[in-house]
Coordinates of C-alpha atoms and ligand atoms in Angstrom, one line a residue:
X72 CA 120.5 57.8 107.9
X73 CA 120.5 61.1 109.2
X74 CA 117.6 63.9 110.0
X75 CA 117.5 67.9 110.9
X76 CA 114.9 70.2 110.5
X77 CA 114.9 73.7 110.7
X78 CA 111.6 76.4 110.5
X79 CA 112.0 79.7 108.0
X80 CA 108.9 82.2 106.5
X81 CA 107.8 82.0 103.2
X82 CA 105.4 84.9 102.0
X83 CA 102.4 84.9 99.9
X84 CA 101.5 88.2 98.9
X85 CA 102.1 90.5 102.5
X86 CA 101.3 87.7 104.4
X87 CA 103.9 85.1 106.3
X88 CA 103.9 81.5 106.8
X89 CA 106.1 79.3 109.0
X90 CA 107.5 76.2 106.6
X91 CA 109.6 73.9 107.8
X92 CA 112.6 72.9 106.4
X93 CA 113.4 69.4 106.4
X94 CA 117.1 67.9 105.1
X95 CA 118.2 64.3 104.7
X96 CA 121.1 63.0 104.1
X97 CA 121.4 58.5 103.0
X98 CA 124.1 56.5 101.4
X99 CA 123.7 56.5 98.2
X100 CA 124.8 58.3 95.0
X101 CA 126.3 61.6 96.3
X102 CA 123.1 64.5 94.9
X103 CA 121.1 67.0 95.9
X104 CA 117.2 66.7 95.7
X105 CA 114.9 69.6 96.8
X106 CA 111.2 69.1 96.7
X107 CA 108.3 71.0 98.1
X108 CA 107.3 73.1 94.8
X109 CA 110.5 75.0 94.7
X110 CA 110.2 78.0 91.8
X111 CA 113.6 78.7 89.7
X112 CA 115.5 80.8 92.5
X113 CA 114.4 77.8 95.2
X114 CA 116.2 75.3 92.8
X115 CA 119.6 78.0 92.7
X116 CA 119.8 77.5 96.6
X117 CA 121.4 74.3 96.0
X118 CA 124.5 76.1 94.4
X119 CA 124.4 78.6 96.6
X120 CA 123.9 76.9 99.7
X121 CA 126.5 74.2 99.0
X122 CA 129.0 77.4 98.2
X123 CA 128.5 79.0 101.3
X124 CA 129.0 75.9 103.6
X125 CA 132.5 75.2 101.6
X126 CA 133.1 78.4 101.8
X127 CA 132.8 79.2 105.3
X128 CA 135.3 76.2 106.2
X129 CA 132.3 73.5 106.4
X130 CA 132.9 70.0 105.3
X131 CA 130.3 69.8 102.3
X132 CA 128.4 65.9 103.2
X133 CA 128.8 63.9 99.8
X134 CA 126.0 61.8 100.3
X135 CA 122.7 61.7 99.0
X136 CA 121.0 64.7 100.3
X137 CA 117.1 65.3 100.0
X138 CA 116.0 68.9 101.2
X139 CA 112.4 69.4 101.5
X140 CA 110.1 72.4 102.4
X141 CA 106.9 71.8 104.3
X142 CA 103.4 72.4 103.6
X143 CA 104.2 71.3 100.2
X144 CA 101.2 73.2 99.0
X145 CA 102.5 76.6 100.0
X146 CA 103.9 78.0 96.9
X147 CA 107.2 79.1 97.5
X148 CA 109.0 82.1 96.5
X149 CA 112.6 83.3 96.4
X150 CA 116.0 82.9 98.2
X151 CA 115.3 83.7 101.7
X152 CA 114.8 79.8 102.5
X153 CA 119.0 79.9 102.0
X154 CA 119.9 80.0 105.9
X155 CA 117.7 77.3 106.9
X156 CA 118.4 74.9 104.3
X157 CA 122.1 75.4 104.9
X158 CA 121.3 75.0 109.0
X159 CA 119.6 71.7 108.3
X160 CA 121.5 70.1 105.7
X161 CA 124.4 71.0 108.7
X162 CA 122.5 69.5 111.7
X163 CA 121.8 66.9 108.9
X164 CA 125.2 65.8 108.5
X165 CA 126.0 65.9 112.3
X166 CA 128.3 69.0 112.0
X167 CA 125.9 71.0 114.6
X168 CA 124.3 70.1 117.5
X169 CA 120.2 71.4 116.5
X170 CA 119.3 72.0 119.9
X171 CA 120.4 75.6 119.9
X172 CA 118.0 76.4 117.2
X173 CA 114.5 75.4 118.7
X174 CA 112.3 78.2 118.7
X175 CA 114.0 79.9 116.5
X176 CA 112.8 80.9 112.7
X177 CA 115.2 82.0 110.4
X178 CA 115.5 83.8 107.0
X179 CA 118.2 84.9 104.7
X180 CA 119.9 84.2 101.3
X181 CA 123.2 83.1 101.1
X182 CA 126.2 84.5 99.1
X183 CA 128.6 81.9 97.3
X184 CA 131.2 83.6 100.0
X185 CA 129.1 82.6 102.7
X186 CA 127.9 86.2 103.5
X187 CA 123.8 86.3 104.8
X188 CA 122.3 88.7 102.7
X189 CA 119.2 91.1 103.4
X190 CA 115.7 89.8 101.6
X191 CA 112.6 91.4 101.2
X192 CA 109.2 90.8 102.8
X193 CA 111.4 90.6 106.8
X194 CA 108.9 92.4 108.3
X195 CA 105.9 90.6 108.0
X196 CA 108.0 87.3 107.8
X197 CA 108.4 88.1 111.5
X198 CA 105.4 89.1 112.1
X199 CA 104.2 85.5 111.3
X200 CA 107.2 83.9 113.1
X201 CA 105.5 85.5 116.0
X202 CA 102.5 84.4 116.0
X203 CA 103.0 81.4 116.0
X204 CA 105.1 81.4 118.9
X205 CA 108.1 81.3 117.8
X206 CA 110.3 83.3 120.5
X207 CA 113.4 84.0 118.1
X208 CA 114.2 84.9 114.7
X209 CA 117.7 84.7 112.6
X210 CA 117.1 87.8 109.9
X211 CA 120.5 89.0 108.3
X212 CA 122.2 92.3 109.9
X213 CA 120.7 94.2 107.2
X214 CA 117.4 93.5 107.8
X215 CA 117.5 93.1 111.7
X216 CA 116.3 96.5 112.8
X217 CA 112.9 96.3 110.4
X218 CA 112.8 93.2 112.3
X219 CA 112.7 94.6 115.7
X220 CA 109.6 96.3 114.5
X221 CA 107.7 93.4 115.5
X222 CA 106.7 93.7 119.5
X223 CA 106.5 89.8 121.1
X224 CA 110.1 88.3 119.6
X225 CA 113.8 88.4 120.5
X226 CA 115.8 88.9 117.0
X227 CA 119.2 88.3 116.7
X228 CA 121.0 88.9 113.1
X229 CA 123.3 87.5 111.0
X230 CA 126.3 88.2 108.6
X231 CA 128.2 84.9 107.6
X232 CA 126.9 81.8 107.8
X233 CA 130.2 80.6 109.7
X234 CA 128.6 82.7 112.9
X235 CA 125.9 80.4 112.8
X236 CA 127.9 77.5 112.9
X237 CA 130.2 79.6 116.1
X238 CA 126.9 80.2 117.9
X239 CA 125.0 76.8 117.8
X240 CA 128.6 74.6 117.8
X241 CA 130.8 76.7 120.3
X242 CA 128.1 78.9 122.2
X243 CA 129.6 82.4 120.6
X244 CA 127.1 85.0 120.6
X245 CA 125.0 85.7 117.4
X246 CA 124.7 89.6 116.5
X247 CA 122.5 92.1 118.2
X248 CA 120.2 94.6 115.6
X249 CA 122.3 97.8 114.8
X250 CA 121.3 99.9 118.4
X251 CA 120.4 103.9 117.4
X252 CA 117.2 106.0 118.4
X253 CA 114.1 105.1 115.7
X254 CA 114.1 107.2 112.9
X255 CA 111.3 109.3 113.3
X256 CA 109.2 109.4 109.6
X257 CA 110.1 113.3 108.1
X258 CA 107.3 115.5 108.3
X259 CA 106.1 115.2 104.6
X260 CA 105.5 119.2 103.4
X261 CA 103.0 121.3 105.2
X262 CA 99.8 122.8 104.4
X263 CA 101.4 126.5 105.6
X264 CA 103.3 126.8 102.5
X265 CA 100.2 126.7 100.6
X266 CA 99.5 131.0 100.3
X267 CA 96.0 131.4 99.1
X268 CA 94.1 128.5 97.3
X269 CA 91.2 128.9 99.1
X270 CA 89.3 126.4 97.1
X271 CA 92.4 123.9 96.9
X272 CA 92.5 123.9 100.6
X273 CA 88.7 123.4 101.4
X274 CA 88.6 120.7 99.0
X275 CA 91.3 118.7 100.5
X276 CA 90.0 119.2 103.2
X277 CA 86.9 117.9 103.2
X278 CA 88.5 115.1 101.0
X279 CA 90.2 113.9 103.8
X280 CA 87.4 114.4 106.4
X281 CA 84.9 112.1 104.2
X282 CA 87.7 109.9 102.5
X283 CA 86.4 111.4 99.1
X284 CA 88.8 110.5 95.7
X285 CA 89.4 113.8 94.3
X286 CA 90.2 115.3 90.8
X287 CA 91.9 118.9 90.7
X288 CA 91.6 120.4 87.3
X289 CA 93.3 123.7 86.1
X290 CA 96.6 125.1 84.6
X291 CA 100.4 124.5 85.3
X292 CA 101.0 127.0 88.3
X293 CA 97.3 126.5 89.9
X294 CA 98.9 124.8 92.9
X295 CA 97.5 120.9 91.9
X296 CA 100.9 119.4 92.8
X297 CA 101.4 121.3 95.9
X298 CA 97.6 120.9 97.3
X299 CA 97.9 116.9 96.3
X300 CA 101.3 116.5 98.0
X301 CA 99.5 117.7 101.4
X302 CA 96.6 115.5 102.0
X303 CA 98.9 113.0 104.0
X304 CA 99.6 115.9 106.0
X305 CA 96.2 116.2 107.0
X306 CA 95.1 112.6 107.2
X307 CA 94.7 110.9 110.8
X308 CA 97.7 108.9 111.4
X309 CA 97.6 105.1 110.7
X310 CA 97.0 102.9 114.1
X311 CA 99.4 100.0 115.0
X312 CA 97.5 97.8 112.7
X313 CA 97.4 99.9 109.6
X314 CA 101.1 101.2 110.4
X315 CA 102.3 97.2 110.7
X316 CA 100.5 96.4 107.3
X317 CA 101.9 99.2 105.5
X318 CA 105.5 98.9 106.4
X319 CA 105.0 95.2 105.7
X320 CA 104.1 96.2 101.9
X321 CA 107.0 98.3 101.4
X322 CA 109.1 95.6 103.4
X323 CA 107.9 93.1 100.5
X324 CA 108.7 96.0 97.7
X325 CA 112.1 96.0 99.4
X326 CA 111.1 99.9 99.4
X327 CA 112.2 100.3 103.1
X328 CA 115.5 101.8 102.8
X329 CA 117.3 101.3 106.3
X330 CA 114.1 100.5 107.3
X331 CA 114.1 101.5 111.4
X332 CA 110.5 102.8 112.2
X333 CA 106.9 102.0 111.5
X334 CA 105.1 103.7 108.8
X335 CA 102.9 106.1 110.9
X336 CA 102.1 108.6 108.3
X337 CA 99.9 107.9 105.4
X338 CA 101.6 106.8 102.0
X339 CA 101.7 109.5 99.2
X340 CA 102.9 107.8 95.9
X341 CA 102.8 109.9 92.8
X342 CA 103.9 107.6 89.6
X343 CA 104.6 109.3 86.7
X344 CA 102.0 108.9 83.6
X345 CA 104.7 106.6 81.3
X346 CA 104.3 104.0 84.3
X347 CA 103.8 100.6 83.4
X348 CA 101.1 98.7 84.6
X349 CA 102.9 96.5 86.6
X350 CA 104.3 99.3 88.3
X351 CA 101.0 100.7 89.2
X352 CA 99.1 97.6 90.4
X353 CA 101.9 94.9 91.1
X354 CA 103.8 92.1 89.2
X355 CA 106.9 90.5 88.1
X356 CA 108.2 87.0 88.5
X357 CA 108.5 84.8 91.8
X358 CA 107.1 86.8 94.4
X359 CA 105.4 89.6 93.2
X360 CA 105.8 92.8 94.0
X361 CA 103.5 95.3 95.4
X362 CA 102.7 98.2 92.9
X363 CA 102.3 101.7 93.2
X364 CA 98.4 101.4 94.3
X365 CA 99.3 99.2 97.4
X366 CA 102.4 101.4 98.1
X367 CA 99.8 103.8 98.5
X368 CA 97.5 101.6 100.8
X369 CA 96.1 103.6 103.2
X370 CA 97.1 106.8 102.0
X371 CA 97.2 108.8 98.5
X372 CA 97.6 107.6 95.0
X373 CA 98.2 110.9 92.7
X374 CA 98.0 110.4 89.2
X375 CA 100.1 114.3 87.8
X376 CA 99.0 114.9 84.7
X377 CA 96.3 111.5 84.6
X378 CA 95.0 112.1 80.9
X379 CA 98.9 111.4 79.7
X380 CA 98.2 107.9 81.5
X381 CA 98.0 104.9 78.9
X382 CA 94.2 103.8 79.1
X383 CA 95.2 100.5 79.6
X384 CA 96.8 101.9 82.6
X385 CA 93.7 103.9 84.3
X386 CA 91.6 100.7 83.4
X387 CA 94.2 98.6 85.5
X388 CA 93.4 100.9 88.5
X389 CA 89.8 100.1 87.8
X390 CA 89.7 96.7 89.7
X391 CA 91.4 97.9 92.9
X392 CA 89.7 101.2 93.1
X393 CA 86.4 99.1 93.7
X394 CA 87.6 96.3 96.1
X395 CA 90.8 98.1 97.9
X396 CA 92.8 94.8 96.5
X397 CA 94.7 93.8 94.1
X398 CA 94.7 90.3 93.1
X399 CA 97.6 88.9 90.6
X400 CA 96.9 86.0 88.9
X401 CA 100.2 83.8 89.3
X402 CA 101.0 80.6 87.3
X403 CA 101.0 78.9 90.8
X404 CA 98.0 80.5 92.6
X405 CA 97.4 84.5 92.7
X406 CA 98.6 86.7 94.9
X407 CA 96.6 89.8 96.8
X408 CA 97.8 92.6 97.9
X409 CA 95.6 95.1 99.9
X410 CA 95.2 98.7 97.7
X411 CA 93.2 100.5 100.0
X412 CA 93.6 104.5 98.5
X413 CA 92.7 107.9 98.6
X414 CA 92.5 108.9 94.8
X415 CA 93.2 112.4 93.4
X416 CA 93.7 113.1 89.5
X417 CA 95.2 116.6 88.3
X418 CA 94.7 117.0 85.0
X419 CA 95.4 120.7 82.7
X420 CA 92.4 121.7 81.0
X421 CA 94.4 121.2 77.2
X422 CA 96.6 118.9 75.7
X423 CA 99.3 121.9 75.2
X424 CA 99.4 122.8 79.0
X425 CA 99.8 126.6 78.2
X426 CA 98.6 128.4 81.4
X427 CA 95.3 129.9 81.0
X428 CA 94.9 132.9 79.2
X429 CA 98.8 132.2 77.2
X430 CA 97.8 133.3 73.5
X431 CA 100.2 130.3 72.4
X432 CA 97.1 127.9 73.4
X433 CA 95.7 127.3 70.1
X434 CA 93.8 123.8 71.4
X435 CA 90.7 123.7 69.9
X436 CA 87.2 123.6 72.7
X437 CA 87.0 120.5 71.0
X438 CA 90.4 119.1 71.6
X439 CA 90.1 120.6 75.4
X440 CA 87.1 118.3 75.9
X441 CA 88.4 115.5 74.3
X442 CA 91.2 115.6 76.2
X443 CA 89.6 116.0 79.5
X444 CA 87.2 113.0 78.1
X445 CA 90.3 110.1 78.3
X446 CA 89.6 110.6 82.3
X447 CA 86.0 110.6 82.1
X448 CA 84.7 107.1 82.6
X449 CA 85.3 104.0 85.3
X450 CA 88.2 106.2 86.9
X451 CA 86.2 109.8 87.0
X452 CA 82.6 108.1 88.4
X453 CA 84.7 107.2 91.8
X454 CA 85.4 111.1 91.8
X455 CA 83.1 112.5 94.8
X456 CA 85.2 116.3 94.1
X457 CA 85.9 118.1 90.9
X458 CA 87.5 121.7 91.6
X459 CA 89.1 123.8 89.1
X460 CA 91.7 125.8 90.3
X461 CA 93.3 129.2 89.0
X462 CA 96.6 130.6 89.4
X463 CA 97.0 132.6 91.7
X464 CA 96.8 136.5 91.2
X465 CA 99.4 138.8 92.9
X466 CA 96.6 140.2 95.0
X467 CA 95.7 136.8 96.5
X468 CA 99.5 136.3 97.5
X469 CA 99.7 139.3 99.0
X470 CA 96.7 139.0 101.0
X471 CA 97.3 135.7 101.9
X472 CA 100.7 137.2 103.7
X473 CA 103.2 134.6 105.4
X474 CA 101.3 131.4 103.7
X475 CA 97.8 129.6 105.4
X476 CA 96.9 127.8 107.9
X477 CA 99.4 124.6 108.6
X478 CA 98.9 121.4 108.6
X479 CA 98.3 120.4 112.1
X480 CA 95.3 122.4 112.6
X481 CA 93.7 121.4 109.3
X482 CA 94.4 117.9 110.6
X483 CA 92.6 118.6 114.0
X484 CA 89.5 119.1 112.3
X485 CA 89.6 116.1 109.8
X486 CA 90.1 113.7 113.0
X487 CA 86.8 115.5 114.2
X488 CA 85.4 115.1 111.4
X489 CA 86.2 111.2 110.8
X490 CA 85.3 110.6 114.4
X491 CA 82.3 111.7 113.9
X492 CA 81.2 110.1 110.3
X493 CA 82.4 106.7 111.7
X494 CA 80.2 106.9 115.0
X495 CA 77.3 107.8 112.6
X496 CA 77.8 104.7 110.6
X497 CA 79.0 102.3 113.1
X498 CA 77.6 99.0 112.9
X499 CA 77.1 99.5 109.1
X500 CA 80.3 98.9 107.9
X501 CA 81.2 102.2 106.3
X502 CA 84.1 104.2 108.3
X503 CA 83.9 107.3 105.9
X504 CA 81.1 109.3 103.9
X505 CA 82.8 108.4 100.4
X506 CA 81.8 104.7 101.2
X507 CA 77.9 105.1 101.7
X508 CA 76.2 104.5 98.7
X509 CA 73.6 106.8 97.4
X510 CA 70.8 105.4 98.4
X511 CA 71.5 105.1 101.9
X512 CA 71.4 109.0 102.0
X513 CA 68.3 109.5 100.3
X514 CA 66.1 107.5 102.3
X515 CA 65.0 107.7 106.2
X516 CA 66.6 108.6 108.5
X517 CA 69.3 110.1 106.9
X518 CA 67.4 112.1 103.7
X519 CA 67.5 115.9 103.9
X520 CA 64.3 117.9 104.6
X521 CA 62.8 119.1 101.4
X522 CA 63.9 122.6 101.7
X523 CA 67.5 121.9 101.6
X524 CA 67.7 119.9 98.8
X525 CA 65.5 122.2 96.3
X526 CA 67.9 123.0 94.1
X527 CA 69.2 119.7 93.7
X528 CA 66.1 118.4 92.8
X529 CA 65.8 120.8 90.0
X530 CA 68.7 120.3 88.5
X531 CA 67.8 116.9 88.7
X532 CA 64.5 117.2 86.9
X533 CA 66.2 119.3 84.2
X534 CA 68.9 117.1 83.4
X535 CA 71.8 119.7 85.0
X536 CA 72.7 117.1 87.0
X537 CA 72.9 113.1 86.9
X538 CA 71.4 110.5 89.4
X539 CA 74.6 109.6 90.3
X540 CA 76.1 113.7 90.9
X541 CA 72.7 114.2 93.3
X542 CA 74.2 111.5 95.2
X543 CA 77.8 112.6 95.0
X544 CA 76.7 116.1 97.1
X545 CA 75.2 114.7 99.5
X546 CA 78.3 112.5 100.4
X547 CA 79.9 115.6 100.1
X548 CA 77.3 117.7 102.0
X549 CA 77.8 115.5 105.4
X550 CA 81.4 115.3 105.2
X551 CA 81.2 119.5 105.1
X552 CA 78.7 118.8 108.2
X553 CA 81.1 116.8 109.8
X554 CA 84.0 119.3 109.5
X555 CA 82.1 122.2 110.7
X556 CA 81.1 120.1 113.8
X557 CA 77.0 120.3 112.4
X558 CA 74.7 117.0 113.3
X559 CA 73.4 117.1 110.3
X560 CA 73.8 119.1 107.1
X561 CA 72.5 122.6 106.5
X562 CA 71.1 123.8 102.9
X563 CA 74.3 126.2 102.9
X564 CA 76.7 122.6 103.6
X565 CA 74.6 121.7 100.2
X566 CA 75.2 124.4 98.5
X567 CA 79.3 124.1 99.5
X568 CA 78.9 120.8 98.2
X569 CA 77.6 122.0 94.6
X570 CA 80.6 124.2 94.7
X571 CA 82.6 121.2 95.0
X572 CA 81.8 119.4 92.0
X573 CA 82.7 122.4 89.5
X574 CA 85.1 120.5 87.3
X575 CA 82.2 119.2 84.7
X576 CA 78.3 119.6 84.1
X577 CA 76.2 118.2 87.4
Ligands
ZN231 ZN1 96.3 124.3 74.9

């Protein structure tokens, strides 16, 4: 009788854990048994894996062979379990020597040739692998330099499954990660291309600063695309935490293309309005993948043109809006992914999308409202800003010269601004204004003095403006604060705040 056992990463949801991979191999009736709750693309690693070791000039052990993947609980996704079945049921057999592979965790599927190929999820794979001390990992070639991501742990990479057999039998060297400088992120587009839009910008602006969801109403040509595109641009840059957690979701989406630096800048994902809604919040079989909302984590989720979005689709967002995570039920236990987002809707004032003032608009007042009406609802009550924008006029364009202020300097003021809102509420758990509720800012000893808040309160009395709108400007009214460098706000930062929430009635 005859024992290996090698260590690989399995993932649930964006999260890695080591599993161990045990092979072996008795007299008996020549077969292959895997147990350990394998799912359907587990059970193909037994064709796959027996190819690859006849194929790389392996003698394939006909004995009884019984392959099995430890903590049996841990549900276990997909083919990247291929390399270290392949390495045990080897060391298994006595055809290599397992010392070489202490220490070291190692992932990749197996072609029927032999070849390793890339999988998704290396990243935070990795990241486990390091954590618990592991102080090597085995990722294919195409994967290695997303793996070097990870500070604490030596990778080495793979291409054929024969190299393994070179390195642990004969000593030869396994593959370094592709060398070349980091590729820097691009520089998403910049806020100095924006001419005009004075009310666009501000309310970006102090979207960012207070972390506000936003909704940009108005006609094709008022700039919604353009403004919405450039809120990454202004948004503090994610720390080593939030970068590692972000990459590790598009690692898992397989949505890092070469992938060879952290994701610094925030997310911007903009799905179009015929997505599906396992596109927008996550899904598909074996291990599920991330969705447009956790693509977004940590930065901006714009829904163009969000009345065209099925309802079923807005109401999917509904969930994850509220908790920042997306849970997925699964036949064998769910799967969470974090969806931690910045939300802004555009949506054109009528169905037809004629610019305003075209005199082929023939929608109806009724039809407008209806229309605007499918957003109204769960989505629209997270909505801290409502601006409706205009085209803009020649004169504004002209005025506004070479374009506005860039990016960089807006961005200076938002990391003021942030800095300041999360010293204010440190200790209560909010970082930004758009997470205090209401009545936090209408009690001691954050409430306004009387004399700010006048018109407010009238409007409230009268019915121009709901419980729920009161407390939406005064979110608003200390993220303007904030921006402008005040302590506390002023009745003119509540007045700015009124002018903020133009898009419907109070
Ligand atoms: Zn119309």
């Amino acid at each position: 009788m005859s024992y290996a056992k090698t260590i690989s990463v399995g993932l649930i949801g964006v999260t890695g854990h080591l599993v161990e991979v045990e092979a072996d191999l008795s007299n008996g009736l020549p077969a292959v048994v895997l147990s350990g709750l394998p799912d359907t693309a587990l059970n193909e690693a037994r064709d796959r894996v027996r190819a690859a070791i006849v194929n790389s000039g392996q003698r394939w052990p006909n004995r009884r062979i019984t392959v099995n993947l430890l903590p049996a609980a841990l549900p276990k996704f997909g083919s990247s379990f291929d390399l270290a079945i392949a390495a045990a049921l080897l060391a298994g057999a006595g055809e290599l020597p397992l010392a070489a592979l202490e220490g070291v965790a190692m992932v990749g599927e197996l072609g029927l040739d032999g070849a390793v190929r890339p999988v998704r999820g290396v990243l935070p794979m990795v990241v486990a692998a390091a954590r618990a001390g592991m102080s090597r990992v085995l990722v294919p070639l195409d994967n290695a330099r997303e793996a070097t991501l990870v500070p604490g742990v030596r990778v080495k990479a793979i291409d054929r499954l024969h190299r393994l057999v070179a390195f642990v039998r004969d000593g030869e060297e396994l593959l370094d990660p592709p060398a070349g400088p980091p590729e820097s992120s691009p520089d998403g587009p910049d806020l100095a291309d924006v001419a005009g839009q004075a009310l666009g910008r501000r309310a970006i602006e102090v979207a960012a600063a207070g972390g506000h969801h936003l909704a940009l109403l108005g006609p094709p040509g008022s700039g919604k695309t353009m403004l919405a595109e450039r809120l990454p641009s202004i948004l503090p840059e994610l720390d080593d935490a939030s970068a590692i957690e972000v990459t590790a979701l598009h690692s898992v989406a397989g949505a890092l293309t070469g992938g060879t630096s952290l994701i610094r800048r925030p997310p911007f994902q903009s799905p179009h309005h015929t997505s599906t809604v396992p596109s927008l919040v996550g899904g598909g079989s074996g291990l599920a993948r991330p969705g447009a909302i956790s693509l977004a984590h940590r930065g901006v989720l714009f829904l163009d043109e969000a009345p065209e979005f099925a309802s079923r689709a807005l109401e999917a967002l509904r969930q994850p809006l509220e908790t920042g995570r997306v849970c997925l039920a699964r036949v064998r236990g769910g799967t969470e992914y974090p969806a931690c987002v910045q939300l802004v809707l555009a949506a054109n004032p009528c169905p037809c999308a004629r610019p305003a003032g075209d005199t082929v608009c023939e929608c109806t007042p009724l039809a407008r409202r209806r229309y605007q009406g499918r957003l109204s609802g769960p989505l629209l009550d997270r909505v801290d800003i409502q601006v409706s924008l205009t085209p803009l006029r020649a004169a504004e364009l002209m005025a506004a010269g070479a374009g506005g202020e860039p990016s960089a300097v807006v961005g200076e003021r938002v990391a003021k601004a942030r800095a300041a809102a999360t010293a204010r509420w440190a200790g209560s758990g909010w970082r930004t204004n758009a997470e205090v509720p209401g009545p936090v800012l209408r009690r001691p000893p954050w409430r306004l003095p009387r004399a700010h808040t006048a018109h407010l309160r009238s409007w409230l009395d009268s019915g121009a403006l709901s419980a729920r709108g009161f407390d939406r400007v005064l979110r608003l009214a200390w993220s303007i604060a904030d921006l402008d460098g005040r302590q506390r706000p002023s009745a003119g930062d509540v007045d700015e705040a009124v002018g903020l929430r133009t898009g419907e009635a109070l």
